[in-house]
mmCIF file of C-alpha atoms in Angstrom:
data_model
loop_
_atom_site.group_PDB
_atom_site.id
_atom_site.type_symbol
_atom_site.label_atom_id
_atom_site.label_comp_id
_atom_site.label_asym_id
_atom_site.label_seq_id
_atom_site.Cartn_x
_atom_site.Cartn_y
_atom_site.Cartn_z
ATOM 1 C CA MET B 1 20.441 -10.762 -24.279
ATOM 2 C CA PRO B 2 19.478 -8.286 -21.509
ATOM 3 C CA ASP B 3 16.270 -6.322 -21.895
ATOM 4 C CA THR B 4 17.384 -2.750 -22.613
ATOM 5 C CA SER B 5 13.899 -1.379 -23.377
ATOM 6 C CA HIS B 6 13.237 -0.482 -19.740
ATOM 7 C CA PRO B 7 15.115 1.839 -17.391
ATOM 8 C CA PRO B 8 17.206 -0.065 -14.842
ATOM 9 C CA VAL B 9 15.669 -1.194 -11.578
ATOM 10 C CA LEU B 10 16.119 1.366 -8.788
ATOM 11 C CA LEU B 11 18.944 0.482 -6.409
ATOM 12 C CA GLY B 12 19.422 1.596 -2.827
ATOM 13 C CA ASP B 13 22.249 3.966 -3.738
ATOM 14 C CA ARG B 14 20.020 6.609 -5.384
ATOM 15 C CA PRO B 15 19.447 9.720 -3.239
ATOM 16 C CA PHE B 16 15.864 9.051 -2.110
ATOM 17 C CA PRO B 17 16.244 5.286 -1.568
ATOM 18 C CA HIS B 18 19.548 5.927 0.207
ATOM 19 C CA SER B 19 17.817 8.300 2.623
ATOM 20 C CA VAL B 20 15.202 5.643 3.383
ATOM 21 C CA LEU B 21 17.803 2.963 4.058
ATOM 22 C CA ALA B 22 20.271 5.180 5.940
ATOM 23 C CA GLU B 23 17.883 7.446 7.871
ATOM 24 C CA ARG B 24 14.318 6.150 7.908
ATOM 25 C CA HIS B 25 15.116 2.549 8.753
ATOM 26 C CA PRO B 26 17.300 3.438 11.778
ATOM 27 C CA ALA B 27 14.497 5.732 12.949
ATOM 28 C CA ILE B 28 12.031 2.844 12.624
ATOM 29 C CA ILE B 29 14.301 0.627 14.723
ATOM 30 C CA ARG B 30 14.373 3.304 17.433
ATOM 31 C CA GLN B 31 10.594 3.643 17.258
ATOM 32 C CA VAL B 32 10.111 -0.109 17.643
ATOM 33 C CA ARG B 33 12.514 -0.268 20.606
ATOM 34 C CA GLU B 34 10.477 2.361 22.425
ATOM 35 C CA ALA B 35 6.988 1.200 21.440
ATOM 36 C CA LEU B 36 6.906 -2.082 23.351
ATOM 37 C CA PRO B 37 8.705 -3.394 26.470
ATOM 38 C CA TYR B 38 11.006 -5.798 24.669
ATOM 39 C CA GLY B 39 13.647 -7.660 26.645
ATOM 40 C CA PRO B 40 17.448 -7.744 26.320
ATOM 41 C CA ALA B 41 17.413 -10.377 23.565
ATOM 42 C CA GLN B 42 15.200 -8.250 21.321
ATOM 43 C CA HIS B 43 17.259 -5.130 22.060
ATOM 44 C CA ARG B 44 20.481 -6.910 21.119
ATOM 45 C CA ALA B 45 18.934 -8.203 17.914
ATOM 46 C CA LEU B 46 17.695 -4.720 17.006
ATOM 47 C CA ASP B 47 21.174 -3.287 17.619
ATOM 48 C CA GLU B 48 22.645 -5.943 15.352
ATOM 49 C CA LEU B 49 20.086 -5.167 12.658
ATOM 50 C CA LEU B 50 20.877 -1.456 12.884
ATOM 51 C CA ALA B 51 24.583 -2.107 12.339
ATOM 52 C CA GLU B 52 23.920 -4.594 9.565
ATOM 53 C CA CYS B 53 21.513 -2.493 7.525
ATOM 54 C CA THR B 54 23.593 0.704 7.706
ATOM 55 C CA GLU B 55 27.187 -0.528 7.658
ATOM 56 C CA GLY B 56 27.236 -4.278 7.101
ATOM 57 C CA ARG B 57 26.215 -6.872 4.572
ATOM 58 C CA ILE B 58 23.068 -8.860 3.934
ATOM 59 C CA GLU B 59 23.060 -11.947 6.131
ATOM 60 C CA PRO B 60 21.266 -15.248 5.414
ATOM 61 C CA LEU B 61 18.190 -16.372 7.310
ATOM 62 C CA PRO B 62 18.633 -18.878 10.136
ATOM 63 C CA ALA B 63 18.629 -22.498 9.005
ATOM 64 C CA ASP B 64 15.302 -23.125 10.776
ATOM 65 C CA ALA B 65 13.494 -20.039 9.425
ATOM 66 C CA HIS B 66 9.984 -21.005 8.344
ATOM 67 C CA ASP B 67 10.231 -18.996 5.121
ATOM 68 C CA ARG B 68 13.833 -19.740 4.180
ATOM 69 C CA ALA B 69 12.864 -21.510 0.943
ATOM 70 C CA ARG B 70 10.455 -18.731 -0.019
ATOM 71 C CA TRP B 71 13.121 -16.050 0.364
ATOM 72 C CA ALA B 72 15.539 -18.181 -1.612
ATOM 73 C CA ASP B 73 12.959 -18.138 -4.422
ATOM 74 C CA TRP B 74 12.730 -14.360 -3.985
ATOM 75 C CA GLY B 75 16.455 -13.851 -4.598
ATOM 76 C CA LEU B 76 18.103 -13.952 -1.167
ATOM 77 C CA ASN B 77 20.950 -16.250 -2.159
ATOM 78 C CA ALA B 78 22.054 -13.830 -4.870
ATOM 79 C CA TYR B 79 22.246 -10.918 -2.422
ATOM 80 C CA VAL B 80 23.818 -12.474 0.691
ATOM 81 C CA GLY B 81 27.125 -10.761 1.426
ATOM 82 C CA ARG B 82 26.286 -7.611 -0.531
ATOM 83 C CA SER B 83 25.635 -4.147 0.870
ATOM 84 C CA TRP B 84 22.003 -3.204 1.407
ATOM 85 C CA PHE B 85 22.654 -0.181 -0.823
ATOM 86 C CA GLU B 86 23.849 -2.271 -3.792
ATOM 87 C CA VAL B 87 20.713 -4.342 -4.345
ATOM 88 C CA PRO B 88 17.286 -3.336 -5.704
ATOM 89 C CA TRP B 89 15.639 -0.856 -3.360
ATOM 90 C CA LEU B 90 12.332 -2.716 -3.363
ATOM 91 C CA TRP B 91 14.147 -5.870 -2.298
ATOM 92 C CA SER B 92 16.210 -4.277 0.482
ATOM 93 C CA GLU B 93 13.184 -2.462 1.918
ATOM 94 C CA SER B 94 11.167 -5.665 2.107
ATOM 95 C CA TRP B 95 14.141 -7.513 3.563
ATOM 96 C CA PHE B 96 14.450 -4.882 6.293
ATOM 97 C CA TYR B 97 10.927 -5.562 7.543
ATOM 98 C CA ARG B 98 11.422 -9.327 7.402
ATOM 99 C CA ARG B 99 14.586 -8.954 9.483
ATOM 100 C CA LEU B 100 12.941 -6.533 11.881
ATOM 101 C CA LEU B 101 10.204 -9.054 12.663
ATOM 102 C CA GLN B 102 12.867 -11.693 13.213
ATOM 103 C CA ALA B 103 14.691 -9.392 15.640
ATOM 104 C CA VAL B 104 11.640 -8.807 17.844
ATOM 105 C CA GLY B 105 10.635 -12.471 17.933
ATOM 106 C CA TYR B 106 7.523 -12.171 15.777
ATOM 107 C CA PHE B 107 8.210 -15.489 14.035
ATOM 108 C CA GLY B 108 9.635 -17.242 17.111
ATOM 109 C CA THR B 109 8.030 -19.489 19.694
ATOM 110 C CA GLY B 110 8.402 -17.179 22.693
ATOM 111 C CA PRO B 111 6.036 -14.647 24.282
ATOM 112 C CA TRP B 112 6.496 -12.076 21.496
ATOM 113 C CA GLN B 113 5.334 -14.449 18.777
ATOM 114 C CA GLY B 114 2.781 -12.736 16.540
ATOM 115 C CA VAL B 115 2.955 -9.374 18.356
ATOM 116 C CA ASP B 116 2.820 -6.536 15.822
ATOM 117 C CA PRO B 117 5.711 -4.139 16.640
ATOM 118 C CA PHE B 118 3.845 -1.317 14.886
ATOM 119 C CA ARG B 119 0.504 -1.797 16.642
ATOM 120 C CA PRO B 120 0.943 1.076 19.145
ATOM 121 C CA SER B 121 1.369 3.641 16.361
ATOM 122 C CA LYS B 122 -1.469 2.129 14.325
ATOM 123 C CA GLN B 123 -3.810 2.259 17.313
ATOM 124 C CA ALA B 124 -2.824 5.818 18.198
ATOM 125 C CA GLU B 125 -3.748 6.978 14.714
ATOM 126 C CA LEU B 126 -6.995 5.021 14.625
ATOM 127 C CA ASP B 127 -8.038 6.381 18.036
ATOM 128 C CA SER B 128 -7.091 9.989 17.264
ATOM 129 C CA ALA B 129 -9.412 12.984 17.295
ATOM 130 C CA GLY B 130 -8.752 13.355 13.582
ATOM 131 C CA THR B 131 -10.394 10.001 12.946
ATOM 132 C CA ASP B 132 -13.389 11.117 15.031
ATOM 133 C CA GLU B 133 -13.788 14.173 12.812
ATOM 134 C CA GLU B 134 -13.577 12.145 9.615
ATOM 135 C CA LEU B 135 -16.170 9.654 10.797
ATOM 136 C CA ALA B 136 -18.493 12.442 11.927
ATOM 137 C CA ALA B 137 -18.264 13.954 8.429
ATOM 138 C CA LEU B 138 -19.988 10.857 7.075
ATOM 139 C CA ASP B 139 -23.270 12.031 8.613
ATOM 140 C CA ALA B 140 -23.296 15.147 6.424
ATOM 141 C CA LEU B 141 -22.301 13.144 3.373
ATOM 142 C CA ASP B 142 -25.127 10.672 3.977
ATOM 143 C CA ALA B 143 -27.752 13.071 2.631
ATOM 144 C CA ARG B 144 -26.000 13.550 -0.688
ATOM 145 C CA PRO B 145 -26.915 11.599 -3.876
ATOM 146 C CA ALA B 146 -25.255 8.200 -4.315
ATOM 147 C CA GLU B 147 -23.027 9.359 -7.175
ATOM 148 C CA GLU B 148 -21.777 12.290 -5.132
ATOM 149 C CA ARG B 149 -21.095 10.059 -2.130
ATOM 150 C CA GLU B 150 -19.184 7.661 -4.335
ATOM 151 C CA ARG B 151 -17.008 10.441 -5.736
ATOM 152 C CA ALA B 152 -16.221 11.723 -2.251
ATOM 153 C CA LEU B 153 -15.454 8.247 -0.933
ATOM 154 C CA LEU B 154 -13.211 7.523 -3.914
ATOM 155 C CA HIS B 155 -11.169 10.643 -3.199
ATOM 156 C CA GLY B 156 -11.158 9.829 0.487
ATOM 157 C CA SER B 157 -9.609 6.461 -0.341
ATOM 158 C CA LEU B 158 -7.142 8.109 -2.709
ATOM 159 C CA TRP B 159 -5.808 10.679 -0.260
ATOM 160 C CA GLY B 160 -5.916 8.341 2.728
ATOM 161 C CA ASN B 161 -4.407 9.840 5.848
ATOM 162 C CA ARG B 162 -4.111 13.371 4.496
ATOM 163 C CA ALA B 163 -5.288 15.825 7.159
ATOM 164 C CA ASP B 164 -8.049 17.197 4.929
ATOM 165 C CA LEU B 165 -9.855 13.868 4.526
ATOM 166 C CA GLY B 166 -12.722 15.158 6.637
ATOM 167 C CA PHE B 167 -13.221 17.942 4.129
ATOM 168 C CA ARG B 168 -13.158 15.485 1.246
ATOM 169 C CA LEU B 169 -15.837 13.384 2.926
ATOM 170 C CA SER B 170 -18.030 16.403 3.582
ATOM 171 C CA ALA B 171 -20.773 17.574 1.271
ATOM 172 C CA GLN B 172 -18.680 20.607 0.292
ATOM 173 C CA GLY B 173 -15.710 18.392 -0.512
ATOM 174 C CA ALA B 174 -17.884 16.093 -2.593
ATOM 175 C CA ARG B 175 -19.120 19.021 -4.693
ATOM 176 C CA GLN B 176 -15.534 20.158 -5.354
ATOM 177 C CA ALA B 177 -13.970 16.735 -5.890
ATOM 178 C CA ASP B 178 -13.191 17.423 -9.550
ATOM 179 C CA ALA B 179 -10.868 20.247 -8.499
ATOM 180 C CA VAL B 180 -8.846 18.350 -5.911
ATOM 181 C CA PRO B 181 -5.484 20.157 -5.714
ATOM 182 C CA GLY B 182 -2.505 18.047 -6.561
ATOM 183 C CA LEU B 183 -4.253 15.401 -8.673
ATOM 184 C CA VAL B 184 -1.738 14.985 -11.499
ATOM 185 C CA ALA B 185 -3.584 12.221 -13.411
ATOM 186 C CA ASP B 186 -7.299 11.508 -13.131
ATOM 187 C CA ASP B 187 -8.968 8.496 -14.747
ATOM 188 C CA SER B 188 -11.819 8.479 -12.235
ATOM 189 C CA ASP B 189 -14.474 8.728 -14.969
ATOM 190 C CA ARG B 190 -13.006 5.656 -16.639
ATOM 191 C CA LEU B 191 -12.941 3.835 -13.312
ATOM 192 C CA ARG B 192 -16.618 4.566 -12.752
ATOM 193 C CA SER B 193 -17.475 3.476 -16.300
ATOM 194 C CA LEU B 194 -15.891 0.082 -15.603
ATOM 195 C CA LEU B 195 -18.217 -0.317 -12.637
ATOM 196 C CA ASP B 196 -21.154 0.793 -14.814
ATOM 197 C CA ALA B 197 -20.460 -1.741 -17.575
ATOM 198 C CA PRO B 198 -22.684 -4.840 -17.738
ATOM 199 C CA GLY B 199 -21.255 -7.777 -15.865
ATOM 200 C CA GLY B 200 -20.445 -11.225 -17.193
ATOM 201 C CA PRO B 201 -21.928 -14.532 -16.108
ATOM 202 C CA GLY B 202 -20.302 -14.425 -12.668
ATOM 203 C CA PRO B 203 -20.520 -11.923 -9.806
ATOM 204 C CA ARG B 204 -19.074 -8.468 -10.350
ATOM 205 C CA THR B 205 -15.974 -8.611 -8.175
ATOM 206 C CA LEU B 206 -13.690 -5.795 -7.069
ATOM 207 C CA CYS B 207 -10.255 -6.744 -5.726
ATOM 208 C CA LEU B 208 -8.732 -3.984 -3.625
ATOM 209 C CA VAL B 209 -5.065 -4.363 -2.692
ATOM 210 C CA ALA B 210 -4.841 -2.362 0.526
ATOM 211 C CA ASP B 211 -1.958 -0.197 1.617
ATOM 212 C CA ASN B 212 -1.920 1.385 5.074
ATOM 213 C CA ALA B 213 -3.942 0.589 8.188
ATOM 214 C CA GLY B 214 -5.623 3.137 10.453
ATOM 215 C CA ARG B 215 -6.949 6.333 8.929
ATOM 216 C CA GLU B 216 -6.164 5.146 5.407
ATOM 217 C CA LEU B 217 -7.814 1.748 5.730
ATOM 218 C CA VAL B 218 -11.038 3.277 7.067
ATOM 219 C CA PRO B 219 -11.885 5.162 3.830
ATOM 220 C CA ASP B 220 -10.955 2.055 1.809
ATOM 221 C CA LEU B 221 -13.518 0.092 3.807
ATOM 222 C CA LEU B 222 -16.085 2.875 3.444
ATOM 223 C CA LEU B 223 -15.683 2.820 -0.331
ATOM 224 C CA LEU B 224 -16.165 -0.955 -0.439
ATOM 225 C CA ALA B 225 -19.237 -0.694 1.794
ATOM 226 C CA HIS B 226 -20.764 1.923 -0.508
ATOM 227 C CA LEU B 227 -20.095 -0.085 -3.673
ATOM 228 C CA LEU B 228 -21.613 -3.212 -2.132
ATOM 229 C CA ALA B 229 -24.629 -1.407 -0.676
ATOM 230 C CA THR B 230 -25.455 0.359 -3.942
ATOM 231 C CA GLY B 231 -25.077 -2.808 -6.028
ATOM 232 C CA ARG B 232 -22.157 -1.415 -8.029
ATOM 233 C CA ILE B 233 -20.323 -4.632 -7.204
ATOM 234 C CA ASP B 234 -21.571 -8.012 -6.005
ATOM 235 C CA ARG B 235 -18.442 -9.049 -4.173
ATOM 236 C CA ALA B 236 -15.251 -7.475 -2.831
ATOM 237 C CA VAL B 237 -11.898 -9.083 -2.047
ATOM 238 C CA LEU B 238 -9.659 -7.047 0.233
ATOM 239 C CA HIS B 239 -6.000 -8.035 -0.019
ATOM 240 C CA VAL B 240 -4.018 -7.321 3.157
ATOM 241 C CA LYS B 241 -0.537 -8.288 4.343
ATOM 242 C CA PRO B 242 -0.008 -11.672 6.015
ATOM 243 C CA TYR B 243 2.280 -10.059 8.611
ATOM 244 C CA PRO B 244 3.311 -6.522 9.669
ATOM 245 C CA TYR B 245 5.102 -4.722 6.861
ATOM 246 C CA TYR B 246 6.308 -1.217 5.997
ATOM 247 C CA VAL B 247 5.325 0.084 9.462
ATOM 248 C CA SER B 248 1.674 0.745 8.728
ATOM 249 C CA ASP B 249 0.562 -1.719 6.054
ATOM 250 C CA ALA B 250 -2.787 -3.308 6.825
ATOM 251 C CA THR B 251 -3.117 -6.843 8.186
ATOM 252 C CA THR B 252 -6.242 -8.827 9.082
ATOM 253 C CA ALA B 253 -5.979 -7.596 12.682
ATOM 254 C CA ASP B 254 -5.962 -4.004 11.403
ATOM 255 C CA VAL B 255 -9.149 -4.650 9.417
ATOM 256 C CA VAL B 256 -10.821 -5.926 12.578
ATOM 257 C CA ASP B 257 -9.628 -2.867 14.518
ATOM 258 C CA ALA B 258 -10.973 -0.546 11.826
ATOM 259 C CA LEU B 259 -14.349 -2.300 11.779
ATOM 260 C CA ARG B 260 -14.633 -2.035 15.545
ATOM 261 C CA ARG B 261 -13.769 1.653 15.277
ATOM 262 C CA LEU B 262 -16.534 2.163 12.728
ATOM 263 C CA THR B 263 -19.219 0.200 14.546
ATOM 264 C CA GLY B 264 -18.425 1.980 17.800
ATOM 265 C CA ALA B 265 -18.554 5.468 16.307
ATOM 266 C CA GLY B 266 -22.304 5.892 15.964
ATOM 267 C CA GLY B 267 -24.215 7.532 13.131
ATOM 268 C CA ALA B 268 -23.440 6.782 9.512
ATOM 269 C CA ALA B 269 -20.026 5.363 10.397
ATOM 270 C CA ALA B 270 -21.614 2.658 12.547
ATOM 271 C CA ARG B 271 -24.012 1.753 9.755
ATOM 272 C CA TYR B 272 -21.108 1.349 7.349
ATOM 273 C CA GLY B 273 -19.349 -0.791 9.932
ATOM 274 C CA ARG B 274 -22.352 -3.070 10.396
ATOM 275 C CA GLN B 275 -22.738 -3.435 6.641
ATOM 276 C CA LEU B 276 -19.116 -4.498 6.308
ATOM 277 C CA TRP B 277 -19.375 -6.889 9.254
ATOM 278 C CA SER B 278 -22.420 -8.499 7.628
ATOM 279 C CA ALA B 279 -20.679 -8.647 4.246
ATOM 280 C CA LEU B 280 -17.764 -10.520 5.802
ATOM 281 C CA ALA B 281 -20.182 -12.932 7.481
ATOM 282 C CA ASP B 282 -22.060 -13.800 4.283
ATOM 283 C CA GLY B 283 -19.041 -13.815 1.951
ATOM 284 C CA ARG B 284 -19.748 -10.714 -0.100
ATOM 285 C CA LEU B 285 -16.528 -9.300 1.371
ATOM 286 C CA THR B 286 -13.559 -11.612 1.839
ATOM 287 C CA LEU B 287 -10.048 -11.023 3.143
ATOM 288 C CA ARG B 288 -6.978 -12.368 1.398
ATOM 289 C CA ALA B 289 -3.467 -12.425 2.896
ATOM 290 C CA HIS B 290 -1.365 -13.966 0.158
ATOM 291 C CA PRO B 291 2.354 -14.475 0.920
ATOM 292 C CA PHE B 292 3.257 -12.625 -2.284
ATOM 293 C CA SER B 293 1.772 -9.461 -0.777
ATOM 294 C CA CYS B 294 5.032 -9.154 1.200
ATOM 295 C CA ALA B 295 7.320 -10.251 -1.626
ATOM 296 C CA PRO B 296 10.239 -7.997 -2.625
ATOM 297 C CA LEU B 297 9.236 -8.382 -6.271
ATOM 298 C CA PRO B 298 7.061 -6.612 -8.837
ATOM 299 C CA TYR B 299 3.531 -7.877 -9.340
ATOM 300 C CA ALA B 300 4.467 -8.912 -12.881
ATOM 301 C CA GLU B 301 6.059 -11.927 -11.150
ATOM 302 C CA MET B 302 2.935 -12.844 -9.176
ATOM 303 C CA PRO B 303 2.168 -16.564 -8.832
ATOM 304 C CA ALA B 304 -0.462 -18.306 -10.920
ATOM 305 C CA ASP B 305 -3.207 -18.375 -8.272
ATOM 306 C CA LEU B 306 -3.001 -14.627 -7.692
ATOM 307 C CA ARG B 307 -2.878 -13.948 -11.417
ATOM 308 C CA ALA B 308 -6.004 -16.047 -11.957
ATOM 309 C CA GLU B 309 -7.850 -14.159 -9.232
ATOM 310 C CA CYS B 310 -7.015 -10.798 -10.818
ATOM 311 C CA ALA B 311 -7.945 -12.110 -14.264
ATOM 312 C CA SER B 312 -11.438 -13.028 -13.089
ATOM 313 C CA ALA B 313 -12.108 -9.724 -11.296
ATOM 314 C CA THR B 314 -14.186 -6.937 -12.783
ATOM 315 C CA LEU B 315 -11.483 -4.557 -11.552
ATOM 316 C CA THR B 316 -8.369 -4.784 -9.390
ATOM 317 C CA VAL B 317 -7.434 -1.598 -7.522
ATOM 318 C CA PHE B 318 -3.940 -1.111 -6.147
ATOM 319 C CA LYS B 319 -3.727 1.364 -3.278
ATOM 320 C CA GLY B 320 -0.691 3.363 -2.251
ATOM 321 C CA ASP B 321 2.863 4.073 -3.258
ATOM 322 C CA LEU B 322 4.477 0.684 -2.627
ATOM 323 C CA ASN B 323 1.789 -1.194 -4.538
ATOM 324 C CA TYR B 324 2.223 1.276 -7.404
ATOM 325 C CA ARG B 325 5.962 0.601 -7.515
ATOM 326 C CA ARG B 326 5.279 -3.122 -7.599
ATOM 327 C CA LEU B 327 2.563 -2.726 -10.239
ATOM 328 C CA VAL B 328 4.493 -0.685 -12.804
ATOM 329 C CA GLY B 329 7.999 -1.885 -11.885
ATOM 330 C CA ASP B 330 10.356 -0.082 -9.502
ATOM 331 C CA ARG B 331 12.229 1.793 -12.196
ATOM 332 C CA LEU B 332 12.958 5.435 -12.973
ATOM 333 C CA TRP B 333 10.504 5.606 -15.845
ATOM 334 C CA PRO B 334 10.238 8.813 -17.855
ATOM 335 C CA PRO B 335 7.091 10.331 -16.282
ATOM 336 C CA THR B 336 5.344 10.467 -19.661
ATOM 337 C CA THR B 337 5.659 6.688 -20.130
ATOM 338 C CA PRO B 338 2.040 5.571 -20.680
ATOM 339 C CA PHE B 339 0.512 3.772 -17.716
ATOM 340 C CA ALA B 340 -1.118 1.410 -20.218
ATOM 341 C CA ASP B 341 2.298 0.348 -21.500
ATOM 342 C CA VAL B 342 3.764 -0.552 -18.111
ATOM 343 C CA THR B 343 0.609 -2.433 -17.040
ATOM 344 C CA ALA B 344 -0.100 -4.149 -20.369
ATOM 345 C CA TRP B 345 0.969 -7.447 -18.759
ATOM 346 C CA PHE B 346 -1.796 -7.307 -16.134
ATOM 347 C CA PRO B 347 -4.376 -10.072 -16.619
ATOM 348 C CA GLY B 348 -7.476 -7.891 -16.210
ATOM 349 C CA PRO B 349 -8.743 -4.329 -15.731
ATOM 350 C CA VAL B 350 -6.516 -2.517 -13.242
ATOM 351 C CA ALA B 351 -6.528 0.824 -11.427
ATOM 352 C CA ALA B 352 -4.047 2.633 -9.184
ATOM 353 C CA LEU B 353 -5.005 5.059 -6.414
ATOM 354 C CA ARG B 354 -1.804 6.570 -5.100
ATOM 355 C CA THR B 355 -0.288 9.571 -3.394
ATOM 356 C CA LEU B 356 3.250 10.190 -4.697
ATOM 357 C CA LYS B 357 5.914 9.237 -2.132
ATOM 358 C CA SER B 358 8.742 7.841 -4.276
ATOM 359 C CA ASP B 359 10.548 8.530 -7.548
ATOM 360 C CA VAL B 360 8.515 6.090 -9.633
ATOM 361 C CA ILE B 361 5.849 7.711 -11.817
ATOM 362 C CA THR B 362 4.198 7.013 -15.173
ATOM 363 C CA GLY B 363 1.273 8.317 -17.168
ATOM 364 C CA LEU B 364 1.789 12.078 -16.905
ATOM 365 C CA ASP B 365 1.332 14.388 -19.863
ATOM 366 C CA ALA B 366 4.332 16.493 -20.833
ATOM 367 C CA ASP B 367 2.756 19.800 -19.736
ATOM 368 C CA THR B 368 2.000 18.463 -16.249
ATOM 369 C CA GLU B 369 5.542 17.152 -15.845
ATOM 370 C CA ALA B 370 7.020 20.468 -16.986
ATOM 371 C CA ARG B 371 4.804 22.473 -14.636
ATOM 372 C CA LEU B 372 5.661 20.287 -11.659
ATOM 373 C CA ASP B 373 9.397 20.400 -12.366
ATOM 374 C CA ALA B 374 9.316 24.164 -12.827
ATOM 375 C CA THR B 375 7.442 24.889 -9.609
ATOM 376 C CA GLU B 376 8.711 22.159 -7.283
ATOM 377 C CA GLY B 377 11.856 20.647 -8.758
ATOM 378 C CA GLY B 378 11.934 16.940 -7.926
ATOM 379 C CA ARG B 379 10.053 17.283 -4.631
ATOM 380 C CA TRP B 380 6.678 16.574 -6.210
ATOM 381 C CA ARG B 381 7.663 12.940 -6.706
ATOM 382 C CA THR B 382 8.240 12.120 -3.038
ATOM 383 C CA GLY B 383 6.437 14.655 -0.843
ATOM 384 C CA GLY B 384 2.976 13.039 -0.736
ATOM 385 C CA THR B 385 1.341 16.310 -1.839
ATOM 386 C CA HIS B 386 0.260 14.989 -5.238
ATOM 387 C CA ALA B 387 -1.824 11.996 -6.218
ATOM 388 C CA LEU B 388 -3.142 10.081 -9.188
ATOM 389 C CA ILE B 389 -5.978 7.844 -10.325
ATOM 390 C CA GLN B 390 -4.930 5.698 -13.275
ATOM 391 C CA VAL B 391 -6.843 2.943 -15.063
ATOM 392 C CA ASN B 392 -5.930 0.435 -17.746
ATOM 393 C CA VAL B 393 -7.945 -2.285 -19.447
ATOM 394 C CA PRO B 394 -5.338 -4.459 -21.199
ATOM 395 C CA GLY B 395 -6.327 -5.602 -24.645
#
């Protein structure tokens, strides 16, 4: 019998997913065409992808594709021949990025093998004046008490590439962190209490599942550096993508770029960068690029090795909107559905730090939902102007 206790999985034909597939993806193809000096073969392949994803049907992978079997396990055979708009939105989005990399030769044997098509935009953001201002703000924050720094760095990681991150990392922002506008659910006290609790026989380990590179990855790294330096955790595992994904998702190369940006900035930023570099060298910080990080599936279907790693962690933190969708299930939940209910399957303590950029939301109280709907209609779900910190410790 089908499970009717959950709302149906979101498909690509809903208004917001449809706009992503029909408008955002073509714009990404145009951006990629212009970002790097690809040759005629890549341009033809991009044109074919544009026609396929907007007007055509899902095509199979080439017979010699290195990950053909993996995508078969992830449901490709069931979707071949169907419209991109008729299948689960999470699946079609992930499939778009896999096909985009194929089109530009990322997985091939030619000169474009392994070249990130999104690197120019990632680098431009990382090298921007805005990043300079945010890193300079760390000097003022440095004089504040450790608890205040931690609160500011937590909110910096939460809001990511919001333009006011420099304010949030300043001493003034740290003092006002409890009144951050737009925070619709806040379990930050519970998150801190998990880090305060006595550890078990092994090292206290924080797994952080990263989202975006550039100006969002930098505050994630700063938070990890602070937690390691203050002894709040003994070890950190930073999960990144094994290949470019969703335009700006962080890969190992992006971590290296961010560390070089920190160490070259001077002041407190450089000290953080050196601490992280040392932590990578001695194993207190490790990088993980599991293939499932780019899977078009919810994390409830994670493989056994990834599940075991999360089960042994003191806390696993999922960053960003996509990871939230994969954590709770990409469904149109009633917003008041308890976060604890939709993450009860998770094998250990789990937290979500997320700005709202899609329809999926859980864990709101009824008054908050009513206020948001009354003042903003449905825009609050997708505009990135609201955020949440949610924590669950499954029983």
